[in-house]
Amino acid sequence: MVRDTLFNPDKLLPCLEGLESGKNNKHEHLVRQLERFSDRIVGIEAQKERSIRLYAARGIANEAYIIENRNLDREIERLRKRKAEIARQVQEAAASDMVEHSIRDYCKNAKASFELCSTFELTQRFLREHIEQIIYNRSKVTILGSVPVQRGTYQSAAPVPFRIEGELDRKAIRARPHTLQPDDGRWKKLAETAVEQLPAVAKEAALSSF
């Protein structure tokens, strides 16, 4: 459960608390839209300049000039408001991209660290560094931790908690072969059981070796 989620940004993202799930793919579209609005504003301002020159050259009536300029001013104001709204959305989309980048980096680094865990001690160390708490409730298990996430270009990464919930497959655990450690007390019980099955002479020799 840990590997399936902790190393997969698509699965880890919905487990983060306080962040919206799902990928953000609007940033480039919004940037292009912002550029189009900027070009339209420039075009209308140029049209207004032409109207002023035309009025100065007496090429347009006073009333028509006033009406046209009012219409152009209203359109410029409308476009500027919309441009400001799109600029805000661009910033939000960029921040969302940074959040996803932080999560991808975390998953990549966590997987690389885990692959170096060649001993039980290294695996324990990995779990201590990446897992803050494990809660068991019968077959249900909840894993708590946090991911350092950068939300803005000039902001430092801050920990965002995650909550991974799952259920233990007890049948698979029981069916899995287990390797006994040298200091496991079950070795003595296995040895005693084997001794009981030996002939009397061999049993006495074996017992003397304990």
mmCIF file of C-alpha atoms in Angstrom:
data_model
loop_
_atom_site.group_PDB
_atom_site.id
_atom_site.type_symbol
_atom_site.label_atom_id
_atom_site.label_comp_id
_atom_site.label_asym_id
_atom_site.label_seq_id
_atom_site.Cartn_x
_atom_site.Cartn_y
_atom_site.Cartn_z
ATOM 1 C CA MET A 1 0.000 0.000 0.000
ATOM 2 C CA VAL A 2 2.838 2.383 0.823
ATOM 3 C CA ARG A 3 4.695 1.747 -2.431
ATOM 4 C CA ASP A 4 1.538 1.820 -4.559
ATOM 5 C CA THR A 5 0.602 5.288 -3.307
ATOM 6 C CA LEU A 6 3.751 6.949 -1.988
ATOM 7 C CA PHE A 7 5.659 6.487 -5.255
ATOM 8 C CA ASN A 8 2.767 7.421 -7.558
ATOM 9 C CA PRO A 9 1.972 11.180 -7.781
ATOM 10 C CA ASP A 10 -1.439 10.521 -9.361
ATOM 11 C CA LYS A 11 -2.438 8.371 -6.379
ATOM 12 C CA LEU A 12 -0.745 10.481 -3.722
ATOM 13 C CA LEU A 13 -2.288 13.802 -4.821
ATOM 14 C CA PRO A 14 -5.874 12.883 -3.759
ATOM 15 C CA CYS A 15 -4.506 11.818 -0.353
ATOM 16 C CA LEU A 16 -3.080 15.269 0.388
ATOM 17 C CA GLU A 17 -5.234 17.305 2.733
ATOM 18 C CA GLY A 18 -6.070 20.873 1.728
ATOM 19 C CA LEU A 19 -5.220 20.471 -1.958
ATOM 20 C CA GLU A 20 -7.560 19.987 -4.871
ATOM 21 C CA SER A 21 -7.056 16.726 -6.691
ATOM 22 C CA GLY A 22 -6.675 16.399 -10.417
ATOM 23 C CA LYS A 23 -4.115 17.661 -12.861
ATOM 24 C CA ASN A 24 -4.027 21.261 -13.973
ATOM 25 C CA ASN A 25 -3.676 21.715 -17.725
ATOM 26 C CA LYS A 26 -5.045 25.259 -18.121
ATOM 27 C CA HIS A 27 -1.871 27.277 -17.644
ATOM 28 C CA GLU A 28 -0.695 27.412 -21.267
ATOM 29 C CA HIS A 29 -4.235 28.028 -22.526
ATOM 30 C CA LEU A 30 -4.687 30.931 -20.102
ATOM 31 C CA VAL A 31 -1.351 32.451 -21.096
ATOM 32 C CA ARG A 32 -2.384 32.420 -24.762
ATOM 33 C CA GLN A 33 -5.753 33.915 -23.849
ATOM 34 C CA LEU A 34 -4.028 36.664 -21.857
ATOM 35 C CA GLU A 35 -1.873 37.497 -24.859
ATOM 36 C CA ARG A 36 -4.967 37.743 -27.093
ATOM 37 C CA PHE A 37 -6.670 40.167 -24.707
ATOM 38 C CA SER A 38 -3.523 42.273 -24.523
ATOM 39 C CA ASP A 39 -3.430 42.449 -28.336
ATOM 40 C CA ARG A 40 -7.122 43.453 -28.473
ATOM 41 C CA ILE A 41 -6.558 46.258 -25.969
ATOM 42 C CA VAL A 42 -3.614 47.548 -28.005
ATOM 43 C CA GLY A 43 -5.735 47.422 -31.153
ATOM 44 C CA ILE A 44 -8.619 49.392 -29.627
ATOM 45 C CA GLU A 45 -6.252 51.986 -28.140
ATOM 46 C CA ALA A 46 -4.760 52.422 -31.614
ATOM 47 C CA GLN A 47 -8.288 52.816 -33.007
ATOM 48 C CA LYS A 48 -8.954 55.497 -30.406
ATOM 49 C CA GLU A 49 -5.781 57.343 -31.427
ATOM 50 C CA ARG A 50 -6.936 57.292 -35.068
ATOM 51 C CA SER A 51 -10.323 58.664 -34.006
ATOM 52 C CA ILE A 52 -8.642 61.532 -32.150
ATOM 53 C CA ARG A 53 -6.485 62.418 -35.183
ATOM 54 C CA LEU A 54 -9.500 62.223 -37.445
ATOM 55 C CA TYR A 55 -11.489 64.530 -35.166
ATOM 56 C CA ALA A 56 -8.569 66.956 -34.995
ATOM 57 C CA ALA A 57 -8.499 67.054 -38.789
ATOM 58 C CA ARG A 58 -12.244 67.716 -38.762
ATOM 59 C CA GLY A 59 -12.853 64.434 -40.513
ATOM 60 C CA ILE A 60 -15.572 63.391 -38.081
ATOM 61 C CA ALA A 61 -18.484 65.240 -36.518
ATOM 62 C CA ASN A 62 -18.325 66.210 -32.870
ATOM 63 C CA GLU A 63 -21.280 64.056 -31.798
ATOM 64 C CA ALA A 64 -20.044 61.013 -33.691
ATOM 65 C CA TYR A 65 -16.599 61.464 -32.170
ATOM 66 C CA ILE A 66 -18.000 61.570 -28.632
ATOM 67 C CA ILE A 67 -20.147 58.465 -29.160
ATOM 68 C CA GLU A 68 -17.274 56.510 -30.710
ATOM 69 C CA ASN A 69 -14.834 57.416 -27.942
ATOM 70 C CA ARG A 70 -17.313 56.459 -25.233
ATOM 71 C CA ASN A 71 -17.831 53.086 -26.877
ATOM 72 C CA LEU A 72 -14.094 52.547 -27.234
ATOM 73 C CA ASP A 73 -13.458 53.541 -23.597
ATOM 74 C CA ARG A 74 -16.135 51.102 -22.384
ATOM 75 C CA GLU A 75 -14.639 48.309 -24.468
ATOM 76 C CA ILE A 76 -11.112 49.035 -23.201
ATOM 77 C CA GLU A 77 -12.368 49.002 -19.609
ATOM 78 C CA ARG A 78 -14.188 45.698 -20.182
ATOM 79 C CA LEU A 79 -11.110 44.100 -21.753
ATOM 80 C CA ARG A 80 -8.818 45.330 -18.980
ATOM 81 C CA LYS A 81 -11.087 43.846 -16.309
ATOM 82 C CA ARG A 82 -11.190 40.543 -18.154
ATOM 83 C CA LYS A 83 -7.416 40.654 -18.632
ATOM 84 C CA ALA A 84 -6.922 41.180 -14.891
ATOM 85 C CA GLU A 85 -9.165 38.191 -14.166
ATOM 86 C CA ILE A 86 -7.222 36.002 -16.596
ATOM 87 C CA ALA A 87 -3.926 37.173 -15.080
ATOM 88 C CA ARG A 88 -5.188 36.045 -11.666
ATOM 89 C CA GLN A 89 -6.154 32.663 -13.111
ATOM 90 C CA VAL A 90 -2.711 32.360 -14.699
ATOM 91 C CA GLN A 91 -1.085 32.855 -11.294
ATOM 92 C CA GLU A 92 -3.356 30.226 -9.727
ATOM 93 C CA ALA A 93 -2.635 27.779 -12.555
ATOM 94 C CA ALA A 94 1.114 28.368 -12.209
ATOM 95 C CA ALA A 95 0.874 27.711 -8.465
ATOM 96 C CA SER A 96 -1.029 24.490 -9.165
ATOM 97 C CA ASP A 97 1.715 23.433 -11.582
ATOM 98 C CA MET A 98 4.312 24.043 -8.857
ATOM 99 C CA VAL A 99 2.300 21.929 -6.403
ATOM 100 C CA GLU A 100 2.178 19.034 -8.859
ATOM 101 C CA HIS A 101 5.897 19.423 -9.578
ATOM 102 C CA SER A 102 6.631 19.234 -5.828
ATOM 103 C CA ILE A 103 4.578 16.047 -5.532
ATOM 104 C CA ARG A 104 6.262 14.433 -8.540
ATOM 105 C CA ASP A 105 9.704 15.237 -7.101
ATOM 106 C CA TYR A 106 8.725 13.814 -3.713
ATOM 107 C CA CYS A 107 7.465 10.543 -5.230
ATOM 108 C CA LYS A 108 10.536 10.223 -7.456
ATOM 109 C CA ASN A 109 12.965 10.823 -4.584
ATOM 110 C CA ALA A 110 11.044 8.534 -2.219
ATOM 111 C CA LYS A 111 11.129 5.701 -4.746
ATOM 112 C CA ALA A 112 14.865 6.190 -5.364
ATOM 113 C CA SER A 113 15.536 6.135 -1.602
ATOM 114 C CA PHE A 114 13.449 3.003 -1.092
ATOM 115 C CA GLU A 115 15.257 1.142 -3.851
ATOM 116 C CA LEU A 116 18.503 1.645 -1.888
ATOM 117 C CA CYS A 117 17.048 -0.065 1.200
ATOM 118 C CA SER A 118 19.019 -3.320 1.067
ATOM 119 C CA THR A 119 18.730 -4.112 4.792
ATOM 120 C CA PHE A 120 16.024 -4.142 7.422
ATOM 121 C CA GLU A 121 17.675 -1.205 9.204
ATOM 122 C CA LEU A 122 17.684 0.914 6.032
ATOM 123 C CA THR A 123 14.020 0.124 5.456
ATOM 124 C CA GLN A 124 13.214 1.198 9.013
ATOM 125 C CA ARG A 125 15.107 4.432 8.459
ATOM 126 C CA PHE A 126 13.192 5.078 5.222
ATOM 127 C CA LEU A 127 9.867 4.587 7.014
ATOM 128 C CA ARG A 128 10.896 6.930 9.839
ATOM 129 C CA GLU A 129 11.831 9.621 7.303
ATOM 130 C CA HIS A 130 8.678 9.323 5.188
ATOM 131 C CA ILE A 131 5.964 8.063 7.544
ATOM 132 C CA GLU A 132 4.907 9.981 10.656
ATOM 133 C CA GLN A 133 2.294 7.614 12.042
ATOM 134 C CA ILE A 134 0.559 4.322 11.238
ATOM 135 C CA ILE A 135 -2.878 3.701 12.748
ATOM 136 C CA TYR A 136 -4.351 0.190 12.828
ATOM 137 C CA ASN A 137 -8.037 -0.488 13.378
ATOM 138 C CA ARG A 138 -8.476 -4.236 12.941
ATOM 139 C CA SER A 139 -7.924 -4.816 9.222
ATOM 140 C CA LYS A 140 -7.995 -1.118 8.356
ATOM 141 C CA VAL A 141 -4.748 0.842 8.315
ATOM 142 C CA THR A 142 -4.154 4.590 7.998
ATOM 143 C CA ILE A 143 -0.748 6.025 7.114
ATOM 144 C CA LEU A 144 -0.016 9.646 7.998
ATOM 145 C CA GLY A 145 2.842 11.779 6.701
ATOM 146 C CA SER A 146 3.555 14.991 4.833
ATOM 147 C CA VAL A 147 4.952 16.224 1.521
ATOM 148 C CA PRO A 148 7.012 19.435 1.184
ATOM 149 C CA VAL A 149 5.034 21.503 -1.321
ATOM 150 C CA GLN A 150 5.975 24.819 -2.916
ATOM 151 C CA ARG A 151 2.883 26.891 -3.689
ATOM 152 C CA GLY A 152 4.531 29.960 -5.233
ATOM 153 C CA THR A 153 7.672 31.039 -7.051
ATOM 154 C CA TYR A 154 9.014 33.026 -4.105
ATOM 155 C CA GLN A 155 7.610 30.810 -1.361
ATOM 156 C CA SER A 156 9.515 28.155 0.550
ATOM 157 C CA ALA A 157 8.227 24.600 0.500
ATOM 158 C CA ALA A 158 5.849 23.880 3.377
ATOM 159 C CA PRO A 159 4.709 20.444 4.589
ATOM 160 C CA VAL A 160 1.261 19.368 3.418
ATOM 161 C CA PRO A 161 -0.141 16.372 5.338
ATOM 162 C CA PHE A 162 -1.273 13.231 3.552
ATOM 163 C CA ARG A 163 -3.575 10.476 4.728
ATOM 164 C CA ILE A 164 -3.359 7.095 2.997
ATOM 165 C CA GLU A 165 -6.116 4.670 3.936
ATOM 166 C CA GLY A 166 -6.295 1.003 3.076
ATOM 167 C CA GLU A 167 -7.083 -2.456 4.334
ATOM 168 C CA LEU A 168 -4.772 -5.323 5.203
ATOM 169 C CA ASP A 169 -5.050 -8.521 3.178
ATOM 170 C CA ARG A 170 -4.633 -10.971 6.042
ATOM 171 C CA LYS A 171 -4.898 -14.048 3.826
ATOM 172 C CA ALA A 172 -2.026 -12.820 1.656
ATOM 173 C CA ILE A 173 0.031 -11.995 4.747
ATOM 174 C CA ARG A 174 -0.479 -15.456 6.240
ATOM 175 C CA ALA A 175 0.336 -17.119 2.924
ATOM 176 C CA ARG A 176 3.551 -15.167 2.527
ATOM 177 C CA PRO A 177 6.736 -17.069 3.496
ATOM 178 C CA HIS A 178 8.500 -15.590 6.524
ATOM 179 C CA THR A 179 12.230 -15.676 7.195
ATOM 180 C CA LEU A 180 13.148 -16.150 10.848
ATOM 181 C CA GLN A 181 15.889 -13.924 12.236
ATOM 182 C CA PRO A 182 18.724 -15.634 14.180
ATOM 183 C CA ASP A 183 17.452 -14.257 17.502
ATOM 184 C CA ASP A 184 13.826 -15.234 16.874
ATOM 185 C CA GLY A 185 12.487 -17.294 19.794
ATOM 186 C CA ARG A 186 10.624 -19.568 17.394
ATOM 187 C CA TRP A 187 13.923 -21.228 16.451
ATOM 188 C CA LYS A 188 14.083 -22.859 19.892
ATOM 189 C CA LYS A 189 10.523 -24.126 19.619
ATOM 190 C CA LEU A 190 11.238 -25.575 16.182
ATOM 191 C CA ALA A 191 14.392 -27.238 17.514
ATOM 192 C CA GLU A 192 12.538 -28.729 20.474
ATOM 193 C CA THR A 193 9.879 -30.130 18.156
ATOM 194 C CA ALA A 194 12.542 -31.676 15.930
ATOM 195 C CA VAL A 195 14.324 -33.199 18.957
ATOM 196 C CA GLU A 196 11.121 -34.906 20.090
ATOM 197 C CA GLN A 197 11.057 -36.758 16.791
ATOM 198 C CA LEU A 198 14.637 -38.114 17.157
ATOM 199 C CA PRO A 199 15.606 -41.556 18.517
ATOM 200 C CA ALA A 200 16.482 -41.679 22.248
ATOM 201 C CA VAL A 201 20.307 -41.580 21.817
ATOM 202 C CA ALA A 202 20.217 -38.750 19.339
ATOM 203 C CA LYS A 203 17.678 -36.873 21.475
ATOM 204 C CA GLU A 204 20.032 -36.957 24.490
ATOM 205 C CA ALA A 205 22.940 -35.626 22.390
ATOM 206 C CA ALA A 206 20.799 -32.901 20.908
ATOM 207 C CA LEU A 207 19.437 -31.759 24.277
ATOM 208 C CA SER A 208 22.937 -31.440 25.650
ATOM 209 C CA SER A 209 23.740 -28.905 22.932
ATOM 210 C CA PHE A 210 21.053 -26.414 24.046
#
